[in-house]
XYZ file of C-alpha atoms in Angstrom:
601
model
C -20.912 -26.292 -23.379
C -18.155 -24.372 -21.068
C -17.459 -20.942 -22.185
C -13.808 -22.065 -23.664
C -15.889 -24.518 -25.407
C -18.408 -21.929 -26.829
C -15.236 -19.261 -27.588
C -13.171 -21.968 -29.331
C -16.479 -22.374 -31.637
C -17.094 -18.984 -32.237
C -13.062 -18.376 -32.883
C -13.343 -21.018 -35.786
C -10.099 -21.994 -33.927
C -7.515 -24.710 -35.481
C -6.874 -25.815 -32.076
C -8.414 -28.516 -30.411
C -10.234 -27.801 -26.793
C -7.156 -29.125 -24.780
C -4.697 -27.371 -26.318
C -6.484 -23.864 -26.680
C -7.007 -24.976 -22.755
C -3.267 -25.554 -22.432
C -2.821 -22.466 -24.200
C -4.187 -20.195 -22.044
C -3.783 -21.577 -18.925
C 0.278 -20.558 -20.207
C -0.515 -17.453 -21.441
C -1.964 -16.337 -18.376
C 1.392 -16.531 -16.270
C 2.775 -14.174 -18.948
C 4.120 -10.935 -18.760
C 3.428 -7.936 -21.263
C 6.949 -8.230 -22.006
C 6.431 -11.895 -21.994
C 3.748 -11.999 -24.407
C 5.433 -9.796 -26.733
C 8.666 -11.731 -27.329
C 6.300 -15.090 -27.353
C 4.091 -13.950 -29.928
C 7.460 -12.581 -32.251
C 9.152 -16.280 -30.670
C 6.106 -18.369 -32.501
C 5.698 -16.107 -35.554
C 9.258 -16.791 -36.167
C 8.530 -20.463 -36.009
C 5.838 -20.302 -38.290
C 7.731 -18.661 -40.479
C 10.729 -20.546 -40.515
C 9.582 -24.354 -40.542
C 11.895 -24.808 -37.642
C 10.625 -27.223 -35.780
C 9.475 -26.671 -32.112
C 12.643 -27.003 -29.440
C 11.582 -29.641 -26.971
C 12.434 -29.110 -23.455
C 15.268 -31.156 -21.878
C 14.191 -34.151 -19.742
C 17.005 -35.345 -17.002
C 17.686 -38.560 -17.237
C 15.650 -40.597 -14.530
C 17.948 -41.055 -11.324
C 20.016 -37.663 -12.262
C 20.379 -35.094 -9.178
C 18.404 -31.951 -9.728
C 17.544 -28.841 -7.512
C 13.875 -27.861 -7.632
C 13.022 -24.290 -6.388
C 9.387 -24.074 -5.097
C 8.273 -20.677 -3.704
C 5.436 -19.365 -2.457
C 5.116 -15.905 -2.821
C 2.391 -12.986 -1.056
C 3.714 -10.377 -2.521
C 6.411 -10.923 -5.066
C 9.353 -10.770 -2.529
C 9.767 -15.013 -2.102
C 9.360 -15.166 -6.012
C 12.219 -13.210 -6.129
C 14.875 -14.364 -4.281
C 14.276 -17.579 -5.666
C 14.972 -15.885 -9.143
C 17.612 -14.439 -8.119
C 18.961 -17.921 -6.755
C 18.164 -19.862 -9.117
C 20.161 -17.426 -11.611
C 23.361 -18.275 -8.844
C 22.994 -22.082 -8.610
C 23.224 -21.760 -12.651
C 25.891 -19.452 -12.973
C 27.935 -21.688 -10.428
C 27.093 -24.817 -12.907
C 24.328 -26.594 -10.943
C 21.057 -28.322 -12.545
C 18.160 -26.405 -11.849
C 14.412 -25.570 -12.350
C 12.078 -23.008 -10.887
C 8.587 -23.544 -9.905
C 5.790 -21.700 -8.430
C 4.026 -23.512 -5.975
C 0.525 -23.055 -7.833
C 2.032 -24.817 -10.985
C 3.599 -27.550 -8.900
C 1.404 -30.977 -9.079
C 2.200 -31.999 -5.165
C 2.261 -35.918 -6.161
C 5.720 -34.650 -8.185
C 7.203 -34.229 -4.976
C 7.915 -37.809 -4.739
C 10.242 -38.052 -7.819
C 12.605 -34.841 -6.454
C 15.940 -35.648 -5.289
C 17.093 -31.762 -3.773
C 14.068 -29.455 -2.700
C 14.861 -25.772 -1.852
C 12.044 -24.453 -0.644
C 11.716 -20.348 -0.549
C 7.867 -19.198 1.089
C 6.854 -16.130 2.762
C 4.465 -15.594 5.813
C 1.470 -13.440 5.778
C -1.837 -12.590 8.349
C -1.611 -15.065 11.356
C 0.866 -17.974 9.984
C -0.823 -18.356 6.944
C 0.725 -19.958 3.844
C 0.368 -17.364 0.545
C -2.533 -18.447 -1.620
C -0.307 -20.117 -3.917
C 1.875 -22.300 -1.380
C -2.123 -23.524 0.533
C -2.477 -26.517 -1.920
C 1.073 -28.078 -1.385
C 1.195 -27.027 2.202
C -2.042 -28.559 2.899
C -0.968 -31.623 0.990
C 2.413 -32.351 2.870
C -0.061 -32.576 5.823
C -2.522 -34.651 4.999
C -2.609 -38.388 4.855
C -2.240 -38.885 0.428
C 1.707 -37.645 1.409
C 4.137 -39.757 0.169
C 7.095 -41.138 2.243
C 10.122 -38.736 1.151
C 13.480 -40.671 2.588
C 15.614 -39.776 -1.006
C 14.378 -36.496 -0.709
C 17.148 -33.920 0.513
C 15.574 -30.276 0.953
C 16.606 -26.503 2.507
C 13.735 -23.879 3.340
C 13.817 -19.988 3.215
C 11.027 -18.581 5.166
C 10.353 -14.682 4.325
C 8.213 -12.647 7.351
C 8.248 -10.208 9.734
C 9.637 -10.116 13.199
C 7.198 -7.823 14.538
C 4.423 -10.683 13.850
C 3.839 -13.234 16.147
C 4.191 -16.437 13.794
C 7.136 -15.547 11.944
C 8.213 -17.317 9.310
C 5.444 -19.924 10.439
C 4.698 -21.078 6.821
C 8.687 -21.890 6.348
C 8.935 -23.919 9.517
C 5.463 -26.007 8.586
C 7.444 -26.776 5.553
C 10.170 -28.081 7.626
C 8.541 -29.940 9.919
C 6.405 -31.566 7.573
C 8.954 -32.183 5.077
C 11.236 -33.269 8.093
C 8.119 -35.972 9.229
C 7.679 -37.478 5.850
C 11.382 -38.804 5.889
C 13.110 -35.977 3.716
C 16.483 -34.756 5.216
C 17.474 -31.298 5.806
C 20.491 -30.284 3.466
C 20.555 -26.885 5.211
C 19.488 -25.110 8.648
C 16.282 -23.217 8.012
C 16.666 -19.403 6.926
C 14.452 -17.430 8.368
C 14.741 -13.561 6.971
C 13.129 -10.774 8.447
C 11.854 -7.577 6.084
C 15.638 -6.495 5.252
C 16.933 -9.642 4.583
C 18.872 -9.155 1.552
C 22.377 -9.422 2.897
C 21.159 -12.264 4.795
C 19.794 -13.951 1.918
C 23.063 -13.383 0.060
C 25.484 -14.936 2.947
C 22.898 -17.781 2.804
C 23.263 -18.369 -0.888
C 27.267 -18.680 -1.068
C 27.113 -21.061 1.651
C 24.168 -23.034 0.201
C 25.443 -23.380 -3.629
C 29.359 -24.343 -1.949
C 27.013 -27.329 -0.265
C 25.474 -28.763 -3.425
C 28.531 -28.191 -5.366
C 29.539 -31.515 -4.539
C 26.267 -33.090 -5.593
C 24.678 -31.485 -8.789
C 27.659 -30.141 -10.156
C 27.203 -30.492 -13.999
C 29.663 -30.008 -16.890
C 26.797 -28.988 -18.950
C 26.229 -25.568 -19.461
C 22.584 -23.944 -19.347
C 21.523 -23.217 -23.052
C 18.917 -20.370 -24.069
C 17.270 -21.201 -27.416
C 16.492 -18.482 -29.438
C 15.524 -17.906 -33.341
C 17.979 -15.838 -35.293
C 17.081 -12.077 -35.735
C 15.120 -12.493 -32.198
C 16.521 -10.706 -29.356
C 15.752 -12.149 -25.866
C 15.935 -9.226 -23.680
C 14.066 -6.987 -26.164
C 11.629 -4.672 -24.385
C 13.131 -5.710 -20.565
C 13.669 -2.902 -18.798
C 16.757 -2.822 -16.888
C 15.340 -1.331 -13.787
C 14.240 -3.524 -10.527
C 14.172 -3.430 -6.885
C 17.870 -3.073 -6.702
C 18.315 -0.909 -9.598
C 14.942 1.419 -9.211
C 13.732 4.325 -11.853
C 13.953 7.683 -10.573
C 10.209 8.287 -11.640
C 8.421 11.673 -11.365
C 5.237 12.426 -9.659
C 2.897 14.284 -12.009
C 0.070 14.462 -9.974
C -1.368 13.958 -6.107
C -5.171 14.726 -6.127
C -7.046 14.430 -2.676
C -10.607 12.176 -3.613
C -12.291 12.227 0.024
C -14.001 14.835 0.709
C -13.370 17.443 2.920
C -15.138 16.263 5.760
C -13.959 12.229 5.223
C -12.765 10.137 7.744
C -9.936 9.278 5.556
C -7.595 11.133 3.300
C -7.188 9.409 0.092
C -4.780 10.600 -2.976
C -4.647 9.386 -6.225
C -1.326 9.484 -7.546
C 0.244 9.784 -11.232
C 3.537 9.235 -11.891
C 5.838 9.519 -15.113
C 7.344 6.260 -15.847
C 8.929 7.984 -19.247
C 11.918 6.772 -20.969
C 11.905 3.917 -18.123
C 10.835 0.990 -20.172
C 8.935 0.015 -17.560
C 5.432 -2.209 -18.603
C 2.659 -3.859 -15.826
C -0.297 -5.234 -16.309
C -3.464 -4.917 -14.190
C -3.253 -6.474 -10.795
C 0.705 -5.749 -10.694
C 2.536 -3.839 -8.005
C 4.814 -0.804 -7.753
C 7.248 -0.659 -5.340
C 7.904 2.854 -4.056
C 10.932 3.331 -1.855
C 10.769 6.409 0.311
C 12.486 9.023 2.883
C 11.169 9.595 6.007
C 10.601 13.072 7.394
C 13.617 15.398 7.657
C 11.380 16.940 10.978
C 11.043 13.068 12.504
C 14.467 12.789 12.379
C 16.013 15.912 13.486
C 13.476 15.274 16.476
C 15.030 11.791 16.971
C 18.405 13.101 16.860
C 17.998 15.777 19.329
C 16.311 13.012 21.704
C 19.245 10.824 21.378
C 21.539 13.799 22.031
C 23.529 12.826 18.363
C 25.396 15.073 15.970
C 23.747 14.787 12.551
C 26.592 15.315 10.761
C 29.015 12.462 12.111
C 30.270 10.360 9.444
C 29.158 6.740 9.319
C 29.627 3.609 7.078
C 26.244 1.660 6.186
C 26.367 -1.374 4.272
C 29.891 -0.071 2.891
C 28.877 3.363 2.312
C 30.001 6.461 3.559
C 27.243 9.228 4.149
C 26.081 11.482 7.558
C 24.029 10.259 10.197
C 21.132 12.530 9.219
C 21.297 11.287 5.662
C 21.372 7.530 6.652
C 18.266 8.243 9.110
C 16.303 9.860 6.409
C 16.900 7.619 3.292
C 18.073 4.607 4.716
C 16.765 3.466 8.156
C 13.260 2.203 8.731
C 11.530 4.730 11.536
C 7.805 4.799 11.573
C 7.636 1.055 11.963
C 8.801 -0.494 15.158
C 10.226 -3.839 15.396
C 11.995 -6.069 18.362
C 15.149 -6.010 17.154
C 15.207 -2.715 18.309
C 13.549 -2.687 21.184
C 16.641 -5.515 22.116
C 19.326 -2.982 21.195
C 17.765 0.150 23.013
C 17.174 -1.732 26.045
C 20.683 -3.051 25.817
C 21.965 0.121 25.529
C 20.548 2.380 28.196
C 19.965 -0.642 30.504
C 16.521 -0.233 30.723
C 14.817 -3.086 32.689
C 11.230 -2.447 32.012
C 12.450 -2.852 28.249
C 13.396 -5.871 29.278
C 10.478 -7.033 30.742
C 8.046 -6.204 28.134
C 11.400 -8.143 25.756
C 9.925 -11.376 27.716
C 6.427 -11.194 26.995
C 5.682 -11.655 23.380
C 2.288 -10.433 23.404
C 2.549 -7.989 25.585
C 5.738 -6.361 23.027
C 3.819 -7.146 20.047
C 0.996 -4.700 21.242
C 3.302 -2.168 22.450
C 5.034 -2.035 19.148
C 1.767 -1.887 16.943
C 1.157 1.261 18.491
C 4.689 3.160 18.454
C 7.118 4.161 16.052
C 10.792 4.712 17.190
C 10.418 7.716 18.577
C 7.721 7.086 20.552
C 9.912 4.358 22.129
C 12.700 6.651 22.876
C 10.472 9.368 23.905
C 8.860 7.090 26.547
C 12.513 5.486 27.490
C 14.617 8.008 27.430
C 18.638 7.994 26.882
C 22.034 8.367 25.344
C 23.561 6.191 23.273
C 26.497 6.688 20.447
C 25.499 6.019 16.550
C 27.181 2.803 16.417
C 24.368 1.291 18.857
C 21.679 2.972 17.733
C 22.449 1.648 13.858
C 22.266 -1.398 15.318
C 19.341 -1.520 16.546
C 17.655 -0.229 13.054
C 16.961 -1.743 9.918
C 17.296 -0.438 6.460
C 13.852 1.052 4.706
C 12.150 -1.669 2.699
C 9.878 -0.261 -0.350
C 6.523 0.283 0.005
C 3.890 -2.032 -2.418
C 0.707 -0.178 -3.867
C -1.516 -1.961 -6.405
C -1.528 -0.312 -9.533
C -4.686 1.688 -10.544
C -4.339 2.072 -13.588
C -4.344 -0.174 -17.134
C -0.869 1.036 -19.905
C -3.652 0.534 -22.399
C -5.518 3.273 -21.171
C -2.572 5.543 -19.500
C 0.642 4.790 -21.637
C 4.023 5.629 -19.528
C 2.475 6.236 -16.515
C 0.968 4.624 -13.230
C -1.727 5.646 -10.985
C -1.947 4.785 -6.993
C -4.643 4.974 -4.734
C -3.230 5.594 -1.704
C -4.618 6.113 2.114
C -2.530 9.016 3.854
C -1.523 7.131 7.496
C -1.850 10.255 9.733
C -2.928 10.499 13.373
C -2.362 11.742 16.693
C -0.730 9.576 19.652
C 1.062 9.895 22.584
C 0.895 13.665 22.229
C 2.389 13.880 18.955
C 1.239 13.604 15.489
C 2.277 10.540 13.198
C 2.468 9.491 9.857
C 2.997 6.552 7.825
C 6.222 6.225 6.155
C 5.788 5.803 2.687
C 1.912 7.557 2.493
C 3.410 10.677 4.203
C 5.759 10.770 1.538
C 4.213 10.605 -1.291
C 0.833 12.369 -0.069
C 2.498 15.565 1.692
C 6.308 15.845 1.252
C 7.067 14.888 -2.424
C 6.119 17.529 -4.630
C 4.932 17.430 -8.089
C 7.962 17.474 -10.119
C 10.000 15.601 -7.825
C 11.605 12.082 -8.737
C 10.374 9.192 -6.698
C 12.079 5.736 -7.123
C 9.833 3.128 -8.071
C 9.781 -0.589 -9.725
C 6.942 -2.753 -10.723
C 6.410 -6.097 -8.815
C 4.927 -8.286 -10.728
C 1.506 -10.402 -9.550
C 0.939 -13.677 -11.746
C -1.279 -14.498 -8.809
C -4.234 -11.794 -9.643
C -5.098 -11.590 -13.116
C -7.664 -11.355 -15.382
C -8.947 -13.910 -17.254
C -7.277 -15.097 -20.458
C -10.888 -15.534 -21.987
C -12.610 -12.072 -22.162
C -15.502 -13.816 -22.108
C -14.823 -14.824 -18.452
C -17.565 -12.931 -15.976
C -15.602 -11.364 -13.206
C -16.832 -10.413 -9.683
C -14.601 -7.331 -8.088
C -15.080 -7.268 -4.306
C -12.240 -3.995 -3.109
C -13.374 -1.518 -0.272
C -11.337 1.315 0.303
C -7.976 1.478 -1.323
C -8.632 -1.819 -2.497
C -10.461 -0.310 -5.513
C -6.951 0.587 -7.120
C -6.395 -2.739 -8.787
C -9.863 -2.841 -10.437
C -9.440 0.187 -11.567
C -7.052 -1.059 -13.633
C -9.039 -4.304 -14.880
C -11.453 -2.216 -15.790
C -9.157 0.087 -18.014
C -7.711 -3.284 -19.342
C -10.920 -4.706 -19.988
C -12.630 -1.474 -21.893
C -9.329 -0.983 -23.857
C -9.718 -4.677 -24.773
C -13.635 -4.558 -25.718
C -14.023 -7.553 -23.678
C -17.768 -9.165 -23.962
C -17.615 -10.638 -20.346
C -19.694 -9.097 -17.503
C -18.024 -7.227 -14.631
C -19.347 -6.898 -11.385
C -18.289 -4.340 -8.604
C -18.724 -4.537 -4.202
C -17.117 -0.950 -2.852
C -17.503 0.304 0.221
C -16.286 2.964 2.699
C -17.565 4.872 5.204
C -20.104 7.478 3.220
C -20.983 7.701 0.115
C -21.074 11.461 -0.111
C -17.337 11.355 1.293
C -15.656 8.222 -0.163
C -16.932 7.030 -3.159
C -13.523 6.684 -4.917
C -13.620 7.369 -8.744
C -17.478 7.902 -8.673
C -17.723 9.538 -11.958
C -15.594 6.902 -13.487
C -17.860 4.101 -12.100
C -20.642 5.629 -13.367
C -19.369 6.349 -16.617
C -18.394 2.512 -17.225
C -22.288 1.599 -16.214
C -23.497 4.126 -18.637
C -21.110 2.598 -21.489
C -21.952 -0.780 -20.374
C -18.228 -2.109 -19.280
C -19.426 -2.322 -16.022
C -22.296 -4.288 -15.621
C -23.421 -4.558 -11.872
C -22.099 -2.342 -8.471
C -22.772 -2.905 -5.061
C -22.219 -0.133 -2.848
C -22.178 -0.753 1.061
C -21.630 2.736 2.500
C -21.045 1.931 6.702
C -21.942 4.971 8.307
C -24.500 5.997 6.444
C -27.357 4.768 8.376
C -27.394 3.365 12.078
C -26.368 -0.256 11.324
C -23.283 -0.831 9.791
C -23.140 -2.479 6.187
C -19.889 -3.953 4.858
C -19.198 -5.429 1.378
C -19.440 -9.059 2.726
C -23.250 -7.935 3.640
C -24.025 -7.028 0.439
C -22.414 -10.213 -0.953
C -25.027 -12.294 1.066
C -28.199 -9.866 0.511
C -26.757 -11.086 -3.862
C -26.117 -14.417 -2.719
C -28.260 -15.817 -5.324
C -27.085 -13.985 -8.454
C -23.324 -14.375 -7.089
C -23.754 -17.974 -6.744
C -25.262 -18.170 -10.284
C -22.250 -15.860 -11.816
C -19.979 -18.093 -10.207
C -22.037 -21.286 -11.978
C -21.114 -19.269 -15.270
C -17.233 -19.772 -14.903
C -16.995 -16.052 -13.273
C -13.865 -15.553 -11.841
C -13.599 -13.790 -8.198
C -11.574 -11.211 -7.227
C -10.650 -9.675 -3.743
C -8.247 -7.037 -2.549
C -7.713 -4.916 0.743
C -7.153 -5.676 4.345
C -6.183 -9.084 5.411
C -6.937 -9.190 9.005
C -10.478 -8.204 9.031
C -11.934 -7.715 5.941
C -10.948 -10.880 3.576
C -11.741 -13.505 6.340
C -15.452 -11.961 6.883
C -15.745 -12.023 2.869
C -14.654 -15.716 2.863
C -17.155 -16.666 5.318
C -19.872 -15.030 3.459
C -19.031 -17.122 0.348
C -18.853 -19.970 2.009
C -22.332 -19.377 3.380
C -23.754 -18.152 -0.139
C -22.774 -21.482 -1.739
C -23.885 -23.914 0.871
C -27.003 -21.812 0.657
C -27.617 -21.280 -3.246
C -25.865 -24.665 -3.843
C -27.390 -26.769 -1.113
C -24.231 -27.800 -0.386
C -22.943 -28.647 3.631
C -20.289 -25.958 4.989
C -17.403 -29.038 4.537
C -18.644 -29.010 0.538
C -18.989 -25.067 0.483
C -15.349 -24.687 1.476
C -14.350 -27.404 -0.790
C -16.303 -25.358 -3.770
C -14.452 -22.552 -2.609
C -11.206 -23.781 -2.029
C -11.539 -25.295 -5.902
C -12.270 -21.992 -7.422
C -9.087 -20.979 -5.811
C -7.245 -24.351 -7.575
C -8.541 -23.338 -10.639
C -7.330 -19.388 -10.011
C -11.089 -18.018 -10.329
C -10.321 -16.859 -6.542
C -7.679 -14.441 -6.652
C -7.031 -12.101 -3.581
C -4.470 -9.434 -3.042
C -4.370 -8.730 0.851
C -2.676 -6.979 2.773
């Protein structure tokens, strides 16, 4: 019997296995806000004898737009929210779909396709754009000649396949027969007034084609209000939120410095839920850019307009502009402007610029190439500050209006000058306790816990990427959940950098948490990772993962969550006898099915 057979037993449930199946396969794309209104939304039903609303079907042959995105880290999921809300308001026919919930067959019946994916670690599609993706490449494609589609590819310009997962989507769109409606987008990290040209020109395009004279209707139940419990604050609109507390937990002699944070989300309205996001949008340091300013021989106080505002030079460079990451864009512009041919040179090697920039920030560019130049051409080389993401460490069952971060101070010495990272030096050295911070939660449907608290779940987060189980466990204690819970943590000592020891061992003692795994590097001559301690368990992971466990994996991208793939690859075609084409197929499955949720970075 599977163990949503053996809870719908024990529940005495009226449902039948399907729908409790259906049931929480929804309920686990919810919201807390979500699953507040839904619960009042069916109780209101019950109570009524209204009927249940059935969805609209268009009529077979009627032009529709379908919105897929793909989305890393929220930002793809929300522009296509945000356009989808346009093509509405402008009278268009409409539906929004996460890749993951998309079956890819579908694609056959769509007449307009905009497509809206981001880009993350070497090219790679996000986790849930990998089954469609994969799909529109393989041989079970279907031809697409009605099909009329537009992609939005989301990335970075300082990686070398930018936007790589948006132009797979074209071409492979492009080879099954489907015609593009619209050129290819392809945004960089401050994209928003690019995305918002983009979208006038787009929606004046299929005007002509999906214009209906119906208007969108929102069903609701009288005495229910829709936007109960919403906050009203977001990315564009943050909270000014105050910090409450910055603890150092490394010790003194650690190779890292690592704070947990606590901030006030108070009269904010503001609800998460474990594995969810905040966004923290941050200053850089008043010293970095008085430095840069003297370098650049520029007065401070001159009076600029950015993005149709009027403020100082100083001001713009400290809450504004992004410094402490380097990008090409302004590598172009610098070089441009004090004619510098060896920028230009590195400008034509790729690689070459991509390692120079991974190393510098700004200043260290203008430091090395030095020159004058007015504000005008040095705003155009910059781009605005984009808001940090930190995984939330904490459960609002267990902390109530507030939010905890775990959070690695970037801070080092280069080019005879000491650096730190942006947002980390902010919120680790110059914000004090007391001070506002604006923040906004980005929500994560693609890492959460299991509906079922039955579900065993496997935690697998070195370093910082203990914050979001943290949280899960919070959620899960708060929630007297019966499954087990399993934890791999490492760092680099344990006497040093075992993050939230005492709460670790507390959960053991109270039996939340059922099973750790500790892989401490530097602690003895060989080094020993959390992917080595995943093979020495092979055998018990394998059979937790038999049980319906669900696997969980958050930290660095680049390193890290390949070598942790390749060890469960190797555990299952060694504890399932299985061949490494059926091992990745087991794995690949489990990540179908959402029991293989990651949250890189």
């Amino acid at each position: 019997m599977s163990l949503q057979s053996e809870a719908l037993t024990s529940s005495g449930s009226l449902l039948t296995e399907s729908q409790w199946l259906a049931l929480n396969q929804v309920i686990s794309t919810l919201n807390a806000q979500q699953l507040t209104w839904v619960s009042g939304y069916l109780a209101g039903l019950a109570q009524s004898g209204m009927a249940v609303p059935q969805p609209q079907v268009q009529p077979a042959g009627k032009a529709s737009l379908t919105i897929l995105y793909g989305s890393q880290t929220g930002n793809a999921k929300g522009v296509a929210t945000e356009y989808k809300a346009k093509a509405e308001s402008a009278g268009l026919q409409v539906s929004l779909v996460n890749m993951a919930d998309y079956k890819p067959r579908q694609i056959k019946n769509e007449t307009h396709l905009l497509v809206i994916v981001s880009t993350h670690g070497e090219g790679d599609a996000p986790d849930d754009a990998i089954e469609l993706h994969e799909f529109l490449g393989s041989k079970k494609a279907p031809k697409l000649d009605s099909l009329k589609f537009a992609v939005v590819g989301l990335g970075d310009s300082s990686y070398e396949f930018f936007c790589q997962t948006g132009k797979d989507f074209e071409q492979r769109l492009s080879a099954l027969g489907a015609k593009p409606l619209f050129e290819r987008l392809d945004c960089d990290v401050d994209y928003d007034e690019q995305v918002s040209q983009w979208s006038e020109q787009f929606t004046d395009k299929l005007k002509p084609e999906l214009k209906s004279g119906a208007s969108s209707q929102v069903v609701a139940l009288p005495g229910v209000n829709l936007a109960a419990g919403v906050s009203q604050y977001s990315k564009k609109n943050p909270f000014a939120a105050t910090l409450t507390e910055c603890q150092k937990i490394t010790g003194r002699d650690s190779v890292k410095d690592i704070r947990h944070i606590e901030i006030s989300l108070e009269d904010s309205g503001l609800q998460y839920q474990p594995g969810d996001a905040l966004g923290v949008w941050f200053s850089n340091d008043p010293a970095l850019v008085d430095d840069l300013l003297a370098l650049l021989k520029l007065d401070g106080s001159e009076e600029i307009n950015l993005a149709d505002e009027k403020l100082s030079l100083r001001d713009a460079l400290v809450d504004k502009l992004e410094l402490t990451q380097s990008y090409p864009k302004f590598v172009e512009a610098y070089a441009e402007s004090i004619d510098s041919e060896a920028l230009k040179s590195l400008l034509a090697d790729k690689t070459a610029l991509r390692n120079y920039l991974a190393e510098r920030q700004i200043i260290d560019i203008v430091r090395e190439y030095p020159g004058t130049l007015s504000s005008e051409q040095l705003l155009l080389g910059l781009r605005a500050i984009t808001p940090r993401l930190y995984s939330i460490a904490s459960s609002q069952a267990e902390v109530e209006d507030e939010v905890h971060l775990t959070v690695a101070l970037v801070e080092y010495d280069a080019f005879g000058h000491s650096h730190q990272g942006g947002a980390s030096g902010f919120l680790s050295e110059r914000l004090q306790e007391d001070q506002q911070v604006k923040v906004f939660i980005e929500h994560n449907d693609n890492f959460r816990l299991p509906a079922n608290p039955d579900t065993p779940v496997i935690m697998i987060g070195p370093g910082t990427g203990i914050a979001p189980f943290r949280a899960f466990m919070q959620q899960r204690q708060a929630d007297d959940a019966s499954g087990k819970n399993w934890l791999f943590f490492g760092n680099p000592n344990f006497t040093q950098d075992f993050l939230y020891q005492t709460e670790w061992q507390a959960l053991v003692k109270d039996g939340v948490l059922s099973k750790v795994s500790l892989a401490f590097s530097r602690d003895q001559e060989q080094k020993i990772y959390v992917q080595h301690r995943l093979r020495e368990q092979g055998k018990e992971v394998f059979e937790w993962l038999q049980q319906g466990a669900h696997l969980y994996l958050c930290g660095d991208a680049e390193r890290m969550a390949k070598d942790v793939d390749a060890a469960l690859i190797d555990i299952v075609a060694e504890h399932g006898n299985k061949s490494d084409d059926q091992a990745k197929e087991y794995i690949n499955e489990l990540r179908k099915a959402k029991r293989y949720q990651k949250d890189v970075y």
